[in-house]
JSON list of C-alpha atoms in Angstrom, two decimals:
[
{"chain": "A", "resi": 90, "resn": "MET", "atom": "CA", "xyz": [-0.09, -26.85, -116.97]},
{"chain": "A", "resi": 91, "resn": "ALA", "atom": "CA", "xyz": [-1.98, -29.56, -118.81]},
{"chain": "A", "resi": 92, "resn": "ALA", "atom": "CA", "xyz": [-5.22, -28.51, -120.47]},
{"chain": "A", "resi": 93, "resn": "ALA", "atom": "CA", "xyz": [-8.53, -30.07, -119.48]},
{"chain": "A", "resi": 94, "resn": "SER", "atom": "CA", "xyz": [-8.61, -31.83, -122.87]},
{"chain": "A", "resi": 95, "resn": "ASP", "atom": "CA", "xyz": [-5.19, -33.39, -122.14]},
{"chain": "A", "resi": 96, "resn": "HIS", "atom": "CA", "xyz": [-6.52, -34.82, -118.90]},
{"chain": "A", "resi": 97, "resn": "ILE", "atom": "CA", "xyz": [-9.60, -36.24, -120.65]},
{"chain": "A", "resi": 98, "resn": "SER", "atom": "CA", "xyz": [-7.40, -37.76, -123.36]},
{"chain": "A", "resi": 99, "resn": "GLN", "atom": "CA", "xyz": [-5.27, -39.40, -120.67]},
{"chain": "A", "resi": 100, "resn": "ALA", "atom": "CA", "xyz": [-8.40, -40.66, -118.85]},
{"chain": "A", "resi": 101, "resn": "LYS", "atom": "CA", "xyz": [-9.64, -42.27, -122.08]},
{"chain": "A", "resi": 102, "resn": "LYS", "atom": "CA", "xyz": [-6.21, -43.81, -122.69]},
{"chain": "A", "resi": 103, "resn": "ASN", "atom": "CA", "xyz": [-6.29, -45.22, -119.14]},
{"chain": "A", "resi": 104, "resn": "LEU", "atom": "CA", "xyz": [-9.73, -46.72, -119.81]},
{"chain": "A", "resi": 105, "resn": "ALA", "atom": "CA", "xyz": [-8.42, -48.44, -122.94]},
{"chain": "A", "resi": 106, "resn": "THR", "atom": "CA", "xyz": [-5.44, -49.74, -120.97]},
{"chain": "A", "resi": 107, "resn": "LEU", "atom": "CA", "xyz": [-7.80, -51.00, -118.25]},
{"chain": "A", "resi": 108, "resn": "GLU", "atom": "CA", "xyz": [-9.83, -52.88, -120.85]},
{"chain": "A", "resi": 109, "resn": "THR", "atom": "CA", "xyz": [-6.72, -54.48, -122.36]},
{"chain": "A", "resi": 110, "resn": "LEU", "atom": "CA", "xyz": [-5.22, -55.36, -119.00]},
{"chain": "A", "resi": 111, "resn": "ASN", "atom": "CA", "xyz": [-8.48, -56.91, -117.83]},
{"chain": "A", "resi": 112, "resn": "ALA", "atom": "CA", "xyz": [-8.76, -58.99, -121.00]},
{"chain": "A", "resi": 113, "resn": "CYS", "atom": "CA", "xyz": [-5.14, -60.16, -121.02]},
{"chain": "A", "resi": 114, "resn": "THR", "atom": "CA", "xyz": [-4.43, -60.58, -117.30]},
{"chain": "A", "resi": 115, "resn": "PRO", "atom": "CA", "xyz": [-7.82, -61.09, -115.64]},
{"chain": "A", "resi": 116, "resn": "ASP", "atom": "CA", "xyz": [-6.53, -61.47, -112.08]},
{"chain": "A", "resi": 117, "resn": "SER", "atom": "CA", "xyz": [-4.33, -58.38, -111.97]},
{"chain": "A", "resi": 118, "resn": "TRP", "atom": "CA", "xyz": [-6.74, -56.68, -109.58]},
{"chain": "A", "resi": 119, "resn": "ASP", "atom": "CA", "xyz": [-4.12, -54.38, -108.08]},
{"chain": "A", "resi": 120, "resn": "TRP", "atom": "CA", "xyz": [-3.17, -52.86, -111.45]},
{"chain": "A", "resi": 121, "resn": "GLU", "atom": "CA", "xyz": [-6.77, -52.68, -112.62]},
{"chain": "A", "resi": 122, "resn": "ILE", "atom": "CA", "xyz": [-7.84, -50.85, -109.46]},
{"chain": "A", "resi": 123, "resn": "THR", "atom": "CA", "xyz": [-4.91, -48.48, -109.84]},
{"chain": "A", "resi": 124, "resn": "MET", "atom": "CA", "xyz": [-5.95, -47.80, -113.46]},
{"chain": "A", "resi": 125, "resn": "CYS", "atom": "CA", "xyz": [-9.49, -47.03, -112.26]},
{"chain": "A", "resi": 126, "resn": "PHE", "atom": "CA", "xyz": [-8.20, -44.51, -109.76]},
{"chain": "A", "resi": 127, "resn": "TYR", "atom": "CA", "xyz": [-5.83, -42.76, -112.17]},
{"chain": "A", "resi": 128, "resn": "THR", "atom": "CA", "xyz": [-8.59, -42.54, -114.75]},
{"chain": "A", "resi": 129, "resn": "ALA", "atom": "CA", "xyz": [-10.61, -40.68, -112.11]},
{"chain": "A", "resi": 130, "resn": "VAL", "atom": "CA", "xyz": [-7.59, -38.53, -111.22]},
{"chain": "A", "resi": 131, "resn": "HIS", "atom": "CA", "xyz": [-7.42, -37.22, -114.77]},
{"chain": "A", "resi": 132, "resn": "ILE", "atom": "CA", "xyz": [-11.17, -36.67, -114.95]},
{"chain": "A", "resi": 133, "resn": "VAL", "atom": "CA", "xyz": [-11.21, -34.58, -111.77]},
{"chain": "A", "resi": 134, "resn": "ASN", "atom": "CA", "xyz": [-8.07, -32.71, -112.78]},
{"chain": "A", "resi": 135, "resn": "ALA", "atom": "CA", "xyz": [-9.82, -31.72, -116.04]},
{"chain": "A", "resi": 136, "resn": "HIS", "atom": "CA", "xyz": [-12.68, -30.41, -113.89]},
{"chain": "A", "resi": 137, "resn": "ILE", "atom": "CA", "xyz": [-10.28, -28.44, -111.68]},
{"chain": "A", "resi": 138, "resn": "VAL", "atom": "CA", "xyz": [-8.66, -26.88, -114.76]},
{"chain": "A", "resi": 139, "resn": "ASN", "atom": "CA", "xyz": [-12.13, -25.98, -116.10]},
{"chain": "A", "resi": 140, "resn": "THR", "atom": "CA", "xyz": [-13.38, -24.45, -112.88]},
{"chain": "A", "resi": 141, "resn": "ALA", "atom": "CA", "xyz": [-10.31, -22.97, -111.21]},
{"chain": "A", "resi": 142, "resn": "ASN", "atom": "CA", "xyz": [-7.70, -22.88, -113.97]},
{"chain": "A", "resi": 143, "resn": "ALA", "atom": "CA", "xyz": [-5.44, -24.68, -111.48]},
{"chain": "A", "resi": 144, "resn": "HIS", "atom": "CA", "xyz": [-3.41, -27.84, -111.30]},
{"chain": "A", "resi": 145, "resn": "TYR", "atom": "CA", "xyz": [-2.76, -29.49, -107.96]},
{"chain": "A", "resi": 146, "resn": "ARG", "atom": "CA", "xyz": [0.20, -31.80, -107.46]},
{"chain": "A", "resi": 147, "resn": "THR", "atom": "CA", "xyz": [-0.98, -33.75, -104.41]},
{"chain": "A", "resi": 148, "resn": "HIS", "atom": "CA", "xyz": [-3.97, -36.01, -103.85]},
{"chain": "A", "resi": 149, "resn": "MET", "atom": "CA", "xyz": [-4.77, -34.05, -100.70]},
{"chain": "A", "resi": 150, "resn": "ASN", "atom": "CA", "xyz": [-4.99, -30.75, -102.57]},
{"chain": "A", "resi": 151, "resn": "VAL", "atom": "CA", "xyz": [-7.23, -32.33, -105.23]},
{"chain": "A", "resi": 152, "resn": "ALA", "atom": "CA", "xyz": [-9.51, -33.81, -102.55]},
{"chain": "A", "resi": 153, "resn": "ASN", "atom": "CA", "xyz": [-9.73, -30.44, -100.80]},
{"chain": "A", "resi": 154, "resn": "ALA", "atom": "CA", "xyz": [-10.68, -28.72, -104.05]},
{"chain": "A", "resi": 155, "resn": "LEU", "atom": "CA", "xyz": [-13.42, -31.28, -104.74]},
{"chain": "A", "resi": 156, "resn": "ASN", "atom": "CA", "xyz": [-14.76, -31.59, -101.19]},
{"chain": "A", "resi": 157, "resn": "THR", "atom": "CA", "xyz": [-18.30, -30.33, -100.91]},
{"chain": "A", "resi": 158, "resn": "HIS", "atom": "CA", "xyz": [-17.48, -28.93, -97.46]},
{"chain": "A", "resi": 159, "resn": "THR", "atom": "CA", "xyz": [-14.59, -26.74, -98.70]},
{"chain": "A", "resi": 160, "resn": "VAL", "atom": "CA", "xyz": [-16.53, -23.49, -98.63]},
{"chain": "A", "resi": 161, "resn": "ALA", "atom": "CA", "xyz": [-14.17, -21.41, -100.74]},
{"chain": "A", "resi": 162, "resn": "SER", "atom": "CA", "xyz": [-13.59, -23.97, -103.49]},
{"chain": "A", "resi": 163, "resn": "ILE", "atom": "CA", "xyz": [-15.14, -23.30, -106.89]},
{"chain": "A", "resi": 164, "resn": "SER", "atom": "CA", "xyz": [-14.25, -26.87, -107.92]},
{"chain": "A", "resi": 165, "resn": "LYS", "atom": "CA", "xyz": [-16.32, -28.69, -105.29]},
{"chain": "A", "resi": 166, "resn": "ILE", "atom": "CA", "xyz": [-18.56, -31.49, -106.53]},
{"chain": "A", "resi": 167, "resn": "ASP", "atom": "CA", "xyz": [-21.60, -33.26, -105.15]},
{"chain": "A", "resi": 168, "resn": "LEU", "atom": "CA", "xyz": [-21.18, -35.60, -102.19]},
{"chain": "A", "resi": 169, "resn": "ASP", "atom": "CA", "xyz": [-21.85, -38.87, -104.05]},
{"chain": "A", "resi": 170, "resn": "ALA", "atom": "CA", "xyz": [-19.23, -38.14, -106.70]},
{"chain": "A", "resi": 171, "resn": "TYR", "atom": "CA", "xyz": [-16.75, -36.94, -104.09]},
{"chain": "A", "resi": 172, "resn": "LEU", "atom": "CA", "xyz": [-17.19, -40.07, -101.95]},
{"chain": "A", "resi": 173, "resn": "ALA", "atom": "CA", "xyz": [-16.85, -42.31, -105.02]},
{"chain": "A", "resi": 174, "resn": "TYR", "atom": "CA", "xyz": [-13.58, -40.56, -105.89]},
{"chain": "A", "resi": 175, "resn": "LYS", "atom": "CA", "xyz": [-12.27, -40.86, -102.31]},
{"chain": "A", "resi": 176, "resn": "LYS", "atom": "CA", "xyz": [-13.22, -44.57, -102.17]},
{"chain": "A", "resi": 177, "resn": "LEU", "atom": "CA", "xyz": [-11.32, -45.12, -105.42]},
{"chain": "A", "resi": 178, "resn": "GLU", "atom": "CA", "xyz": [-8.32, -43.39, -103.88]},
{"chain": "A", "resi": 179, "resn": "GLY", "atom": "CA", "xyz": [-8.51, -45.68, -100.85]},
{"chain": "A", "resi": 180, "resn": "LEU", "atom": "CA", "xyz": [-8.81, -48.83, -102.96]},
{"chain": "A", "resi": 181, "resn": "SER", "atom": "CA", "xyz": [-5.85, -47.74, -105.06]},
{"chain": "A", "resi": 182, "resn": "ARG", "atom": "CA", "xyz": [-3.84, -47.05, -101.92]},
{"chain": "A", "resi": 183, "resn": "ARG", "atom": "CA", "xyz": [-4.62, -50.59, -100.74]},
{"chain": "A", "resi": 184, "resn": "ALA", "atom": "CA", "xyz": [-3.63, -52.03, -104.15]},
{"chain": "A", "resi": 185, "resn": "ARG", "atom": "CA", "xyz": [-0.37, -50.09, -104.37]},
{"chain": "A", "resi": 186, "resn": "TYR", "atom": "CA", "xyz": [0.89, -50.38, -100.80]},
{"chain": "A", "resi": 187, "resn": "LEU", "atom": "CA", "xyz": [-0.90, -53.48, -99.41]},
{"chain": "A", "resi": 188, "resn": "CYS", "atom": "CA", "xyz": [-2.21, -51.39, -96.54]},
{"chain": "A", "resi": 189, "resn": "HIS", "atom": "CA", "xyz": [-5.74, -50.80, -95.37]},
{"chain": "A", "resi": 190, "resn": "GLN", "atom": "CA", "xyz": [-7.60, -48.45, -97.68]},
{"chain": "A", "resi": 191, "resn": "ASN", "atom": "CA", "xyz": [-8.50, -46.19, -94.75]},
{"chain": "A", "resi": 192, "resn": "PRO", "atom": "CA", "xyz": [-5.35, -44.16, -94.01]},
{"chain": "A", "resi": 193, "resn": "ASN", "atom": "CA", "xyz": [-6.43, -43.87, -90.36]},
{"chain": "A", "resi": 194, "resn": "ASN", "atom": "CA", "xyz": [-6.33, -47.64, -89.92]},
{"chain": "A", "resi": 195, "resn": "GLN", "atom": "CA", "xyz": [-2.92, -48.44, -88.39]},
{"chain": "A", "resi": 196, "resn": "ASP", "atom": "CA", "xyz": [-3.17, -52.24, -88.76]},
{"chain": "A", "resi": 197, "resn": "THR", "atom": "CA", "xyz": [0.23, -53.48, -89.96]},
{"chain": "A", "resi": 198, "resn": "ARG", "atom": "CA", "xyz": [-0.97, -56.65, -91.70]},
{"chain": "A", "resi": 199, "resn": "SER", "atom": "CA", "xyz": [-0.79, -56.92, -95.49]},
{"chain": "A", "resi": 200, "resn": "PHE", "atom": "CA", "xyz": [-4.08, -56.04, -97.18]},
{"chain": "A", "resi": 201, "resn": "PHE", "atom": "CA", "xyz": [-4.26, -57.62, -100.61]},
{"chain": "A", "resi": 202, "resn": "THR", "atom": "CA", "xyz": [-6.81, -56.86, -103.32]},
{"chain": "A", "resi": 203, "resn": "ASP", "atom": "CA", "xyz": [-9.10, -59.26, -105.10]},
{"chain": "A", "resi": 204, "resn": "GLU", "atom": "CA", "xyz": [-12.18, -59.28, -107.29]},
{"chain": "A", "resi": 205, "resn": "ARG", "atom": "CA", "xyz": [-14.29, -57.76, -104.49]},
{"chain": "A", "resi": 206, "resn": "HIS", "atom": "CA", "xyz": [-12.16, -54.64, -104.48]},
{"chain": "A", "resi": 207, "resn": "PHE", "atom": "CA", "xyz": [-12.04, -54.44, -108.28]},
{"chain": "A", "resi": 208, "resn": "SER", "atom": "CA", "xyz": [-15.83, -54.65, -108.48]},
{"chain": "A", "resi": 209, "resn": "ARG", "atom": "CA", "xyz": [-16.09, -51.75, -106.02]},
{"chain": "A", "resi": 210, "resn": "ALA", "atom": "CA", "xyz": [-13.57, -49.75, -108.06]},
{"chain": "A", "resi": 211, "resn": "ILE", "atom": "CA", "xyz": [-15.63, -50.23, -111.23]},
{"chain": "A", "resi": 212, "resn": "LYS", "atom": "CA", "xyz": [-18.79, -49.06, -109.43]},
{"chain": "A", "resi": 213, "resn": "HIS", "atom": "CA", "xyz": [-17.06, -45.97, -108.04]},
{"chain": "A", "resi": 214, "resn": "LEU", "atom": "CA", "xyz": [-15.37, -45.11, -111.35]},
{"chain": "A", "resi": 215, "resn": "ASP", "atom": "CA", "xyz": [-18.66, -45.45, -113.23]},
{"chain": "A", "resi": 216, "resn": "LYS", "atom": "CA", "xyz": [-20.23, -42.97, -110.78]},
{"chain": "A", "resi": 217, "resn": "VAL", "atom": "CA", "xyz": [-17.36, -40.47, -111.19]},
{"chain": "A", "resi": 218, "resn": "MET", "atom": "CA", "xyz": [-17.47, -40.78, -114.98]},
{"chain": "A", "resi": 219, "resn": "LYS", "atom": "CA", "xyz": [-21.26, -40.29, -115.08]},
{"chain": "A", "resi": 220, "resn": "TYR", "atom": "CA", "xyz": [-21.08, -37.18, -112.88]},
{"chain": "A", "resi": 221, "resn": "PHE", "atom": "CA", "xyz": [-18.51, -35.46, -115.08]},
{"chain": "A", "resi": 222, "resn": "ASP", "atom": "CA", "xyz": [-19.93, -36.72, -118.38]},
{"chain": "A", "resi": 223, "resn": "ASP", "atom": "CA", "xyz": [-23.28, -35.19, -117.41]},
{"chain": "A", "resi": 224, "resn": "ARG", "atom": "CA", "xyz": [-21.56, -31.96, -116.52]},
{"chain": "A", "resi": 225, "resn": "TYR", "atom": "CA", "xyz": [-19.18, -31.64, -119.49]},
{"chain": "A", "resi": 226, "resn": "SER", "atom": "CA", "xyz": [-20.58, -34.01, -122.17]},
{"chain": "A", "resi": 227, "resn": "ILE", "atom": "CA", "xyz": [-17.33, -35.96, -122.32]},
{"chain": "A", "resi": 228, "resn": "ASN", "atom": "CA", "xyz": [-18.85, -39.01, -124.05]},
{"chain": "A", "resi": 229, "resn": "PHE", "atom": "CA", "xyz": [-16.69, -41.68, -122.50]},
{"chain": "A", "resi": 230, "resn": "PRO", "atom": "CA", "xyz": [-16.53, -44.94, -124.45]},
{"chain": "A", "resi": 231, "resn": "THR", "atom": "CA", "xyz": [-18.03, -48.15, -123.12]},
{"chain": "A", "resi": 232, "resn": "ILE", "atom": "CA", "xyz": [-15.36, -50.71, -122.31]},
{"chain": "A", "resi": 233, "resn": "ASN", "atom": "CA", "xyz": [-15.62, -54.44, -121.83]},
{"chain": "A", "resi": 234, "resn": "ILE", "atom": "CA", "xyz": [-14.74, -55.78, -118.40]},
{"chain": "A", "resi": 235, "resn": "THR", "atom": "CA", "xyz": [-14.64, -59.36, -117.17]},
{"chain": "A", "resi": 236, "resn": "CYS", "atom": "CA", "xyz": [-15.64, -59.54, -113.52]},
{"chain": "A", "resi": 237, "resn": "PRO", "atom": "CA", "xyz": [-17.99, -62.35, -112.46]},
{"chain": "A", "resi": 238, "resn": "ARG", "atom": "CA", "xyz": [-18.84, -60.47, -109.28]},
{"chain": "A", "resi": 239, "resn": "LEU", "atom": "CA", "xyz": [-20.48, -57.75, -111.42]},
{"chain": "A", "resi": 240, "resn": "SER", "atom": "CA", "xyz": [-22.39, -60.20, -113.61]},
{"chain": "A", "resi": 241, "resn": "GLY", "atom": "CA", "xyz": [-25.95, -59.05, -114.30]},
{"chain": "A", "resi": 242, "resn": "GLN", "atom": "CA", "xyz": [-25.29, -55.46, -113.16]},
{"chain": "A", "resi": 243, "resn": "THR", "atom": "CA", "xyz": [-25.71, -52.51, -115.51]},
{"chain": "A", "resi": 244, "resn": "PHE", "atom": "CA", "xyz": [-23.28, -49.63, -115.77]},
{"chain": "A", "resi": 245, "resn": "ASN", "atom": "CA", "xyz": [-23.08, -46.50, -117.87]},
{"chain": "A", "resi": 246, "resn": "TYR", "atom": "CA", "xyz": [-19.56, -47.08, -119.26]},
{"chain": "A", "resi": 247, "resn": "PHE", "atom": "CA", "xyz": [-18.75, -50.73, -118.57]},
{"chain": "A", "resi": 248, "resn": "SER", "atom": "CA", "xyz": [-20.09, -53.76, -120.37]},
{"chain": "A", "resi": 249, "resn": "ILE", "atom": "CA", "xyz": [-19.66, -56.73, -118.05]},
{"chain": "A", "resi": 250, "resn": "GLN", "atom": "CA", "xyz": [-18.62, -59.97, -119.70]}
]
């Protein structure tokens, strides 16, 4: 089982990759959204290791462990952080499979991603990072992101170019 520190190292590596990808290929929204989600995956997995000394192999098991309504879970988190994580998961699902981000939506059209979705992913990831940084003093680096849709907005871990 990976240690919490291994998950945090991977999350930081994913952030660096996100920054590079955004700078080199600024319209690769699908990959950038996916990097946002998998950064969050490693952050929450570090939390699960810290709180439950467990490692879950499915997104559903992770979500159940984090869900504020899962009474028996010692890894549950506050509702805002949980919803931000789940929204990132949905955006990543849309980016990876071209389907609606809500798994209950059965529409068979192709759902592409664009700057709107990337801007949402950055907002959600910033919220997840802040929640866990406050809890564990992770000290995430600030990374540079180009996204005109986010121009003028302030984030904890993203400097918008």
